[in-house]
């Protein structure tokens, strides 16, 4: 996302990996330029390493009739998930978002369903998703969306089913305050489950920390070391014996605490 990196990409568009570029929130103007000039390159699966190839196919297989989806649409799949690409989507693919849109053939039908499923993962697409008919919303994908709980509120029967069969529920525990409050509001019994307490350690909201501080017996200190919330850092500061310093060293919110530790160690060595 660094401005200098974008400048470098602008000067070398012919060498850019478009699959990666379409994931970049700062590069919308670049892949739109390629799209308008009809220069989305052909994806040659022979030259994609085994890991990425497996990952791509894994993502595709979860969508209906994936064998009928052109591999080239992986570019659009990334774009529809890109939080900065909403204007691009509305400009070039608004017709897919209309409840009146009638696909002319099965390929167009599959493409629409596939791309709308990708859109369900986009945290910037909530206003769009709220306008769609229920039949166009892929609720399993919505669970991956940090703002997806806003749409879930509209469909009680749907989220009850997801919680019943336990699909994507753990994701709601650590997305953010809104998703966590959604769980405690509608499914308070979940607070009795081990997975609930495990996952909220990764939720950086004040609400998550409030729950943990009210239930100190539930705190898993090594997992709390990943939490960037200042309240989590202060709690760790008061319980230094419980800190896993190796894990904490990866926490960008704990720089001051790490510096304090280094100074303490340095003073002890003198």
Short mmCIF file of N, CA and C in Angstrom, two decimals, residues 26-181:
data_model
loop_
_atom_site.label_atom_id
_atom_site.label_comp_id
_atom_site.label_asym_id
_atom_site.label_seq_id
_atom_site.Cartn_x
_atom_site.Cartn_y
_atom_site.Cartn_z
N UNK A 26 -5.06 -0.10 -2.62
CA UNK A 26 -4.49 1.15 -3.12
C UNK A 26 -4.27 1.13 -4.63
N UNK A 27 -4.64 0.03 -5.27
CA UNK A 27 -4.30 -0.13 -6.69
C UNK A 27 -5.53 -0.18 -7.60
N UNK A 28 -6.66 0.29 -7.13
CA UNK A 28 -7.89 0.22 -7.93
C UNK A 28 -7.72 0.94 -9.27
N UNK A 29 -7.10 2.12 -9.24
CA UNK A 29 -6.93 2.88 -10.49
C UNK A 29 -6.05 2.13 -11.49
N UNK A 30 -5.16 1.28 -10.99
CA UNK A 30 -4.28 0.53 -11.89
C UNK A 30 -5.02 -0.62 -12.56
N UNK A 31 -5.75 -1.43 -11.76
CA UNK A 31 -6.42 -2.54 -12.43
C UNK A 31 -7.64 -2.07 -13.23
N UNK A 32 -8.18 -0.87 -12.89
CA UNK A 32 -9.25 -0.33 -13.73
C UNK A 32 -8.69 0.08 -15.09
N UNK A 33 -7.49 0.61 -15.08
CA UNK A 33 -6.83 0.99 -16.33
C UNK A 33 -6.64 -0.22 -17.23
N UNK A 34 -6.20 -1.32 -16.65
CA UNK A 34 -6.01 -2.55 -17.42
C UNK A 34 -7.36 -3.10 -17.89
N UNK A 35 -8.36 -3.01 -17.03
CA UNK A 35 -9.69 -3.52 -17.39
C UNK A 35 -10.26 -2.76 -18.57
N UNK A 36 -10.16 -1.43 -18.54
CA UNK A 36 -10.72 -0.59 -19.60
C UNK A 36 -9.99 -0.77 -20.93
N UNK A 37 -8.71 -1.11 -20.85
CA UNK A 37 -7.94 -1.33 -22.08
C UNK A 37 -7.96 -2.79 -22.50
N UNK A 38 -8.80 -3.57 -21.82
CA UNK A 38 -8.95 -4.99 -22.14
C UNK A 38 -7.63 -5.74 -22.07
N UNK A 39 -6.86 -5.42 -21.02
CA UNK A 39 -5.53 -6.03 -20.88
C UNK A 39 -5.42 -6.92 -19.66
N UNK A 40 -6.55 -7.46 -19.20
CA UNK A 40 -6.44 -8.47 -18.15
C UNK A 40 -5.78 -9.69 -18.78
N UNK A 41 -4.58 -10.04 -18.34
CA UNK A 41 -3.86 -11.14 -18.99
C UNK A 41 -4.52 -12.49 -18.75
N UNK A 42 -4.25 -13.41 -19.66
CA UNK A 42 -4.74 -14.77 -19.51
C UNK A 42 -3.97 -15.45 -18.38
N UNK A 43 -4.69 -16.14 -17.51
CA UNK A 43 -4.04 -16.86 -16.42
C UNK A 43 -3.59 -18.22 -16.94
N UNK A 44 -2.31 -18.42 -16.99
CA UNK A 44 -1.78 -19.72 -17.43
C UNK A 44 -1.47 -20.55 -16.20
N UNK A 45 -2.32 -21.53 -15.92
CA UNK A 45 -2.18 -22.33 -14.71
C UNK A 45 -0.86 -23.08 -14.66
N UNK A 46 -0.22 -23.28 -15.81
CA UNK A 46 1.06 -24.00 -15.84
C UNK A 46 2.17 -23.24 -15.13
N UNK A 47 2.00 -21.89 -15.06
CA UNK A 47 3.07 -21.07 -14.49
C UNK A 47 2.73 -20.52 -13.11
N UNK A 48 1.74 -21.10 -12.50
CA UNK A 48 1.40 -20.72 -11.13
C UNK A 48 1.90 -21.82 -10.20
N UNK A 49 2.60 -21.44 -9.14
CA UNK A 49 3.18 -22.46 -8.27
C UNK A 49 2.08 -23.29 -7.62
N UNK A 50 2.46 -24.48 -7.18
CA UNK A 50 1.49 -25.46 -6.70
C UNK A 50 0.66 -24.95 -5.54
N UNK A 51 1.29 -24.18 -4.62
CA UNK A 51 0.55 -23.68 -3.47
C UNK A 51 -0.56 -22.73 -3.91
N UNK A 52 -0.21 -21.75 -4.76
CA UNK A 52 -1.21 -20.78 -5.21
C UNK A 52 -2.28 -21.45 -6.05
N UNK A 53 -1.87 -22.42 -6.87
CA UNK A 53 -2.83 -23.12 -7.70
C UNK A 53 -3.84 -23.86 -6.83
N UNK A 54 -3.32 -24.52 -5.80
CA UNK A 54 -4.20 -25.25 -4.88
C UNK A 54 -5.14 -24.27 -4.18
N UNK A 55 -4.59 -23.12 -3.74
CA UNK A 55 -5.39 -22.12 -3.04
C UNK A 55 -6.50 -21.58 -3.94
N UNK A 56 -6.17 -21.30 -5.20
CA UNK A 56 -7.15 -20.78 -6.14
C UNK A 56 -8.28 -21.78 -6.37
N UNK A 57 -7.90 -23.03 -6.59
CA UNK A 57 -8.91 -24.05 -6.84
C UNK A 57 -9.75 -24.30 -5.59
N UNK A 58 -9.10 -24.19 -4.42
CA UNK A 58 -9.81 -24.38 -3.15
C UNK A 58 -10.88 -23.31 -2.99
N UNK A 59 -10.53 -22.06 -3.34
CA UNK A 59 -11.50 -20.97 -3.24
C UNK A 59 -12.64 -21.17 -4.22
N UNK A 60 -12.31 -21.61 -5.42
CA UNK A 60 -13.32 -21.75 -6.46
C UNK A 60 -14.30 -22.88 -6.15
N UNK A 61 -13.81 -23.96 -5.55
CA UNK A 61 -14.66 -25.14 -5.40
C UNK A 61 -15.80 -24.93 -4.41
N UNK A 62 -15.73 -23.86 -3.63
CA UNK A 62 -16.79 -23.61 -2.66
C UNK A 62 -17.98 -22.87 -3.29
N UNK A 63 -17.88 -22.55 -4.54
CA UNK A 63 -18.94 -21.81 -5.19
C UNK A 63 -19.68 -22.70 -6.18
N UNK A 64 -20.97 -22.46 -6.38
CA UNK A 64 -21.78 -23.36 -7.19
C UNK A 64 -21.29 -23.43 -8.63
N UNK A 65 -21.27 -24.64 -9.17
CA UNK A 65 -20.94 -24.86 -10.58
C UNK A 65 -19.57 -24.27 -10.92
N UNK A 66 -18.60 -24.44 -10.01
CA UNK A 66 -17.31 -23.78 -10.21
C UNK A 66 -16.61 -24.25 -11.48
N UNK A 67 -16.94 -25.43 -11.96
CA UNK A 67 -16.33 -25.90 -13.20
C UNK A 67 -16.76 -25.07 -14.40
N UNK A 68 -17.84 -24.31 -14.25
CA UNK A 68 -18.34 -23.48 -15.34
C UNK A 68 -17.90 -22.03 -15.21
N UNK A 69 -17.11 -21.73 -14.20
CA UNK A 69 -16.62 -20.36 -14.02
C UNK A 69 -15.27 -20.22 -14.71
N UNK A 70 -15.14 -19.29 -15.69
CA UNK A 70 -13.84 -19.09 -16.34
C UNK A 70 -12.78 -18.70 -15.31
N UNK A 71 -11.61 -19.29 -15.44
CA UNK A 71 -10.53 -18.99 -14.48
C UNK A 71 -10.21 -17.51 -14.49
N UNK A 72 -10.41 -16.83 -15.65
CA UNK A 72 -10.13 -15.40 -15.72
C UNK A 72 -10.93 -14.60 -14.70
N UNK A 73 -12.06 -15.12 -14.32
CA UNK A 73 -12.90 -14.39 -13.37
C UNK A 73 -12.32 -14.36 -11.98
N UNK A 74 -11.19 -15.01 -11.76
CA UNK A 74 -10.50 -14.88 -10.48
C UNK A 74 -10.09 -13.44 -10.23
N UNK A 75 -9.80 -12.70 -11.31
CA UNK A 75 -9.51 -11.28 -11.15
C UNK A 75 -10.71 -10.57 -10.55
N UNK A 76 -11.88 -10.83 -11.12
CA UNK A 76 -13.10 -10.19 -10.63
C UNK A 76 -13.46 -10.68 -9.23
N UNK A 77 -13.15 -11.93 -8.96
CA UNK A 77 -13.39 -12.48 -7.62
C UNK A 77 -12.62 -11.67 -6.59
N UNK A 78 -11.36 -11.34 -6.88
CA UNK A 78 -10.56 -10.52 -5.97
C UNK A 78 -11.10 -9.10 -5.88
N UNK A 79 -11.48 -8.54 -7.02
CA UNK A 79 -11.98 -7.17 -7.05
C UNK A 79 -13.26 -7.02 -6.23
N UNK A 80 -14.16 -7.99 -6.33
CA UNK A 80 -15.41 -7.90 -5.60
C UNK A 80 -15.21 -8.02 -4.09
N UNK A 81 -14.04 -8.49 -3.67
CA UNK A 81 -13.73 -8.54 -2.23
C UNK A 81 -12.92 -7.34 -1.78
N UNK A 82 -12.40 -6.57 -2.72
CA UNK A 82 -11.52 -5.45 -2.40
C UNK A 82 -12.32 -4.30 -1.80
N UNK A 83 -12.04 -3.91 -0.56
CA UNK A 83 -12.85 -2.87 0.11
C UNK A 83 -12.78 -1.50 -0.54
N UNK A 84 -11.77 -1.26 -1.38
CA UNK A 84 -11.65 0.04 -2.04
C UNK A 84 -12.22 0.03 -3.46
N UNK A 85 -12.78 -1.09 -3.86
CA UNK A 85 -13.21 -1.23 -5.27
C UNK A 85 -14.71 -1.06 -5.46
N UNK A 86 -15.42 -0.56 -4.47
CA UNK A 86 -16.88 -0.44 -4.59
C UNK A 86 -17.27 0.47 -5.75
N UNK A 87 -16.58 1.59 -5.92
CA UNK A 87 -16.90 2.49 -7.03
C UNK A 87 -16.66 1.80 -8.37
N UNK A 88 -15.58 1.04 -8.45
CA UNK A 88 -15.29 0.27 -9.67
C UNK A 88 -16.42 -0.71 -9.96
N UNK A 89 -16.85 -1.42 -8.92
CA UNK A 89 -17.91 -2.42 -9.07
C UNK A 89 -19.21 -1.76 -9.51
N UNK A 90 -19.56 -0.65 -8.87
CA UNK A 90 -20.81 0.04 -9.20
C UNK A 90 -20.76 0.65 -10.60
N UNK A 91 -19.59 1.02 -11.03
CA UNK A 91 -19.42 1.64 -12.34
C UNK A 91 -19.53 0.62 -13.46
N UNK A 92 -18.92 -0.56 -13.26
CA UNK A 92 -18.81 -1.53 -14.34
C UNK A 92 -19.72 -2.76 -14.19
N UNK A 93 -20.19 -3.02 -12.97
CA UNK A 93 -20.96 -4.25 -12.75
C UNK A 93 -22.24 -4.01 -11.96
N UNK A 94 -22.74 -2.77 -12.01
CA UNK A 94 -23.94 -2.45 -11.26
C UNK A 94 -25.12 -3.33 -11.69
N UNK A 95 -25.12 -3.72 -12.96
CA UNK A 95 -26.23 -4.54 -13.47
C UNK A 95 -26.33 -5.86 -12.74
N UNK A 96 -25.19 -6.40 -12.26
CA UNK A 96 -25.21 -7.67 -11.53
C UNK A 96 -25.89 -7.53 -10.17
N UNK A 97 -25.95 -6.30 -9.67
CA UNK A 97 -26.48 -6.05 -8.33
C UNK A 97 -27.96 -5.70 -8.33
N UNK A 98 -28.54 -5.70 -9.51
CA UNK A 98 -29.95 -5.38 -9.62
C UNK A 98 -30.80 -6.63 -9.42
N UNK A 99 -31.82 -6.49 -8.61
CA UNK A 99 -32.74 -7.62 -8.41
C UNK A 99 -33.55 -7.92 -9.67
N UNK A 100 -33.49 -7.00 -10.63
CA UNK A 100 -34.21 -7.19 -11.89
C UNK A 100 -33.34 -7.82 -12.98
N UNK A 101 -32.06 -8.01 -12.69
CA UNK A 101 -31.15 -8.57 -13.70
C UNK A 101 -31.54 -10.00 -14.03
N UNK A 102 -31.64 -10.30 -15.32
CA UNK A 102 -31.98 -11.63 -15.79
C UNK A 102 -30.83 -12.16 -16.65
N UNK A 103 -30.03 -13.08 -16.13
CA UNK A 103 -28.94 -13.65 -16.92
C UNK A 103 -29.48 -14.30 -18.19
N UNK A 104 -28.73 -14.14 -19.27
CA UNK A 104 -29.17 -14.68 -20.56
C UNK A 104 -28.88 -16.17 -20.70
N UNK A 105 -27.94 -16.66 -19.93
CA UNK A 105 -27.59 -18.07 -20.01
C UNK A 105 -27.03 -18.53 -18.67
N UNK A 106 -26.74 -19.82 -18.58
CA UNK A 106 -26.26 -20.40 -17.32
C UNK A 106 -24.90 -19.83 -16.91
N UNK A 107 -24.05 -19.57 -17.88
CA UNK A 107 -22.71 -19.04 -17.56
C UNK A 107 -22.84 -17.68 -16.88
N UNK A 108 -23.73 -16.83 -17.41
CA UNK A 108 -23.94 -15.52 -16.78
C UNK A 108 -24.58 -15.67 -15.40
N UNK A 109 -25.47 -16.64 -15.27
CA UNK A 109 -26.10 -16.88 -13.97
C UNK A 109 -25.07 -17.31 -12.93
N UNK A 110 -24.18 -18.24 -13.33
CA UNK A 110 -23.15 -18.72 -12.41
C UNK A 110 -22.18 -17.60 -12.04
N UNK A 111 -21.84 -16.77 -13.05
CA UNK A 111 -20.93 -15.66 -12.79
C UNK A 111 -21.52 -14.69 -11.78
N UNK A 112 -22.79 -14.35 -11.96
CA UNK A 112 -23.44 -13.42 -11.03
C UNK A 112 -23.43 -13.98 -9.62
N UNK A 113 -23.83 -15.22 -9.46
CA UNK A 113 -23.90 -15.82 -8.13
C UNK A 113 -22.52 -15.89 -7.50
N UNK A 114 -21.52 -16.24 -8.30
CA UNK A 114 -20.15 -16.38 -7.80
C UNK A 114 -19.60 -15.05 -7.32
N UNK A 115 -19.80 -14.00 -8.13
CA UNK A 115 -19.26 -12.69 -7.78
C UNK A 115 -20.01 -12.06 -6.61
N UNK A 116 -21.31 -12.31 -6.50
CA UNK A 116 -22.06 -11.81 -5.35
C UNK A 116 -21.63 -12.51 -4.07
N UNK A 117 -21.23 -13.78 -4.19
CA UNK A 117 -20.69 -14.47 -3.02
C UNK A 117 -19.39 -13.83 -2.57
N UNK A 118 -18.55 -13.43 -3.54
CA UNK A 118 -17.31 -12.73 -3.21
C UNK A 118 -17.63 -11.40 -2.56
N UNK A 119 -18.64 -10.71 -3.08
CA UNK A 119 -19.03 -9.40 -2.54
C UNK A 119 -19.47 -9.52 -1.08
N UNK A 120 -20.03 -10.65 -0.72
CA UNK A 120 -20.49 -10.85 0.66
C UNK A 120 -19.33 -10.82 1.66
N UNK A 121 -18.10 -10.97 1.17
CA UNK A 121 -16.94 -10.91 2.05
C UNK A 121 -16.39 -9.50 2.19
N UNK A 122 -16.92 -8.57 1.40
CA UNK A 122 -16.37 -7.21 1.33
C UNK A 122 -16.96 -6.32 2.42
N UNK A 123 -16.16 -5.85 3.36
CA UNK A 123 -16.68 -5.02 4.47
C UNK A 123 -17.22 -3.67 4.02
N UNK A 124 -16.87 -3.24 2.80
CA UNK A 124 -17.36 -1.96 2.31
C UNK A 124 -18.66 -2.10 1.52
N UNK A 125 -19.16 -3.32 1.40
CA UNK A 125 -20.32 -3.58 0.54
C UNK A 125 -21.62 -3.73 1.31
N UNK A 126 -21.63 -3.42 2.58
CA UNK A 126 -22.81 -3.67 3.41
C UNK A 126 -24.05 -2.96 2.89
N UNK A 127 -23.92 -1.68 2.51
CA UNK A 127 -25.07 -0.94 2.00
C UNK A 127 -25.65 -1.61 0.75
N UNK A 128 -24.78 -2.16 -0.08
CA UNK A 128 -25.24 -2.86 -1.29
C UNK A 128 -25.94 -4.15 -0.90
N UNK A 129 -25.34 -4.90 -0.01
CA UNK A 129 -25.90 -6.20 0.39
C UNK A 129 -27.27 -6.05 1.04
N UNK A 130 -27.46 -4.95 1.75
CA UNK A 130 -28.75 -4.72 2.41
C UNK A 130 -29.88 -4.47 1.42
N UNK A 131 -29.52 -4.11 0.17
CA UNK A 131 -30.55 -3.85 -0.84
C UNK A 131 -30.89 -5.09 -1.67
N UNK A 132 -30.08 -6.13 -1.55
CA UNK A 132 -30.27 -7.31 -2.39
C UNK A 132 -31.35 -8.23 -1.83
N UNK A 133 -31.98 -8.97 -2.73
CA UNK A 133 -32.90 -10.02 -2.30
C UNK A 133 -32.12 -11.09 -1.55
N UNK A 134 -32.78 -11.71 -0.63
CA UNK A 134 -32.14 -12.74 0.20
C UNK A 134 -31.49 -13.84 -0.64
N UNK A 135 -32.09 -14.17 -1.77
CA UNK A 135 -31.59 -15.28 -2.58
C UNK A 135 -30.20 -15.01 -3.16
N UNK A 136 -29.78 -13.73 -3.18
CA UNK A 136 -28.48 -13.38 -3.73
C UNK A 136 -27.38 -13.33 -2.67
N UNK A 137 -27.73 -13.50 -1.43
CA UNK A 137 -26.74 -13.38 -0.35
C UNK A 137 -26.22 -14.76 0.04
N UNK A 138 -24.92 -14.87 0.09
CA UNK A 138 -24.28 -16.12 0.50
C UNK A 138 -23.89 -15.97 1.97
N UNK A 139 -24.70 -16.54 2.83
CA UNK A 139 -24.56 -16.27 4.26
C UNK A 139 -23.30 -16.87 4.86
N UNK A 140 -22.82 -17.98 4.31
CA UNK A 140 -21.57 -18.55 4.80
C UNK A 140 -20.41 -17.60 4.55
N UNK A 141 -20.38 -16.97 3.37
CA UNK A 141 -19.33 -15.99 3.06
C UNK A 141 -19.49 -14.75 3.92
N UNK A 142 -20.73 -14.39 4.21
CA UNK A 142 -21.01 -13.20 5.03
C UNK A 142 -20.37 -13.33 6.42
N UNK A 143 -20.24 -14.54 6.91
CA UNK A 143 -19.63 -14.75 8.23
C UNK A 143 -18.16 -14.32 8.24
N UNK A 144 -17.54 -14.32 7.06
CA UNK A 144 -16.13 -13.91 6.96
C UNK A 144 -15.99 -12.39 6.92
N UNK A 145 -17.09 -11.69 6.74
CA UNK A 145 -17.08 -10.25 6.60
C UNK A 145 -17.13 -9.59 7.98
N UNK A 146 -16.14 -8.76 8.33
CA UNK A 146 -16.14 -8.11 9.65
C UNK A 146 -17.39 -7.28 9.94
N UNK A 147 -18.05 -6.81 8.86
CA UNK A 147 -19.28 -6.03 9.03
C UNK A 147 -20.53 -6.83 8.69
N UNK A 148 -20.35 -8.11 8.44
CA UNK A 148 -21.44 -8.96 7.99
C UNK A 148 -22.58 -9.09 8.98
N UNK A 149 -22.30 -8.90 10.27
CA UNK A 149 -23.35 -9.01 11.29
C UNK A 149 -24.49 -8.02 11.05
N UNK A 150 -24.19 -6.91 10.38
CA UNK A 150 -25.21 -5.90 10.09
C UNK A 150 -26.27 -6.48 9.16
N UNK A 151 -25.82 -7.26 8.19
CA UNK A 151 -26.76 -7.91 7.27
C UNK A 151 -27.43 -9.09 7.96
N UNK A 152 -26.70 -9.80 8.79
CA UNK A 152 -27.27 -10.95 9.50
C UNK A 152 -28.46 -10.53 10.37
N UNK A 153 -28.39 -9.33 10.93
CA UNK A 153 -29.49 -8.85 11.78
C UNK A 153 -30.82 -8.84 11.02
N UNK A 154 -30.73 -8.69 9.72
CA UNK A 154 -31.93 -8.60 8.88
C UNK A 154 -32.57 -9.97 8.65
N UNK A 155 -31.79 -11.04 8.90
CA UNK A 155 -32.27 -12.38 8.56
C UNK A 155 -32.11 -13.34 9.75
N UNK A 156 -32.96 -13.22 10.77
CA UNK A 156 -32.85 -14.06 11.97
C UNK A 156 -32.87 -15.56 11.68
N UNK A 157 -33.72 -15.98 10.76
CA UNK A 157 -33.80 -17.42 10.45
C UNK A 157 -32.50 -17.93 9.88
N UNK A 158 -31.88 -17.09 9.08
CA UNK A 158 -30.62 -17.49 8.45
C UNK A 158 -29.49 -17.62 9.47
N UNK A 159 -29.36 -16.63 10.35
CA UNK A 159 -28.24 -16.74 11.29
C UNK A 159 -28.51 -17.80 12.36
N UNK A 160 -29.77 -18.08 12.64
CA UNK A 160 -30.08 -19.18 13.57
C UNK A 160 -29.61 -20.52 12.98
N UNK A 161 -29.82 -20.66 11.67
CA UNK A 161 -29.38 -21.89 11.00
C UNK A 161 -27.86 -22.01 11.03
N UNK A 162 -27.16 -20.90 10.75
CA UNK A 162 -25.70 -20.92 10.75
C UNK A 162 -25.15 -21.28 12.13
N UNK A 163 -25.77 -20.75 13.17
CA UNK A 163 -25.32 -21.06 14.53
C UNK A 163 -25.66 -22.50 14.89
N UNK A 164 -26.77 -22.98 14.37
CA UNK A 164 -27.17 -24.36 14.67
C UNK A 164 -26.19 -25.36 14.09
N UNK A 165 -25.75 -25.11 12.85
CA UNK A 165 -24.81 -26.04 12.21
C UNK A 165 -23.35 -25.59 12.39
N UNK A 166 -23.19 -24.46 13.11
CA UNK A 166 -21.86 -23.98 13.51
C UNK A 166 -20.95 -23.66 12.33
N UNK A 167 -21.46 -22.91 11.36
CA UNK A 167 -20.65 -22.51 10.20
C UNK A 167 -20.17 -21.08 10.37
N UNK A 168 -18.87 -20.88 10.48
CA UNK A 168 -18.28 -19.55 10.53
C UNK A 168 -18.52 -18.79 11.82
N UNK A 169 -19.10 -19.44 12.81
CA UNK A 169 -19.47 -18.74 14.05
C UNK A 169 -18.24 -18.19 14.77
N UNK A 170 -17.15 -18.95 14.79
CA UNK A 170 -15.94 -18.51 15.49
C UNK A 170 -15.43 -17.17 14.96
N UNK A 171 -15.65 -16.91 13.67
CA UNK A 171 -15.18 -15.66 13.08
C UNK A 171 -15.84 -14.45 13.72
N UNK A 172 -17.09 -14.59 14.11
CA UNK A 172 -17.81 -13.46 14.72
C UNK A 172 -17.23 -13.10 16.08
N UNK A 173 -16.58 -14.05 16.73
CA UNK A 173 -16.03 -13.78 18.05
C UNK A 173 -14.88 -12.78 18.00
N UNK A 174 -14.11 -12.81 16.92
CA UNK A 174 -12.90 -11.96 16.94
C UNK A 174 -12.88 -10.85 15.87
N UNK A 175 -13.91 -10.73 15.05
CA UNK A 175 -13.90 -9.67 14.03
C UNK A 175 -13.76 -8.28 14.67
N UNK A 176 -14.72 -7.90 15.48
CA UNK A 176 -14.76 -6.55 16.06
C UNK A 176 -15.83 -6.49 17.14
N UNK A 177 -16.03 -5.30 17.70
CA UNK A 177 -17.02 -5.16 18.77
C UNK A 177 -18.43 -5.47 18.30
N UNK A 178 -18.78 -4.99 17.11
CA UNK A 178 -20.13 -5.21 16.60
C UNK A 178 -20.46 -6.68 16.43
N UNK A 179 -19.55 -7.43 15.86
CA UNK A 179 -19.81 -8.86 15.65
C UNK A 179 -19.87 -9.61 16.98
N UNK A 180 -19.04 -9.19 17.93
CA UNK A 180 -19.05 -9.84 19.24
C UNK A 180 -20.35 -9.53 20.00
N UNK A 181 -20.79 -8.29 19.92
CA UNK A 181 -22.06 -7.93 20.58
C UNK A 181 -23.23 -8.66 19.92
#
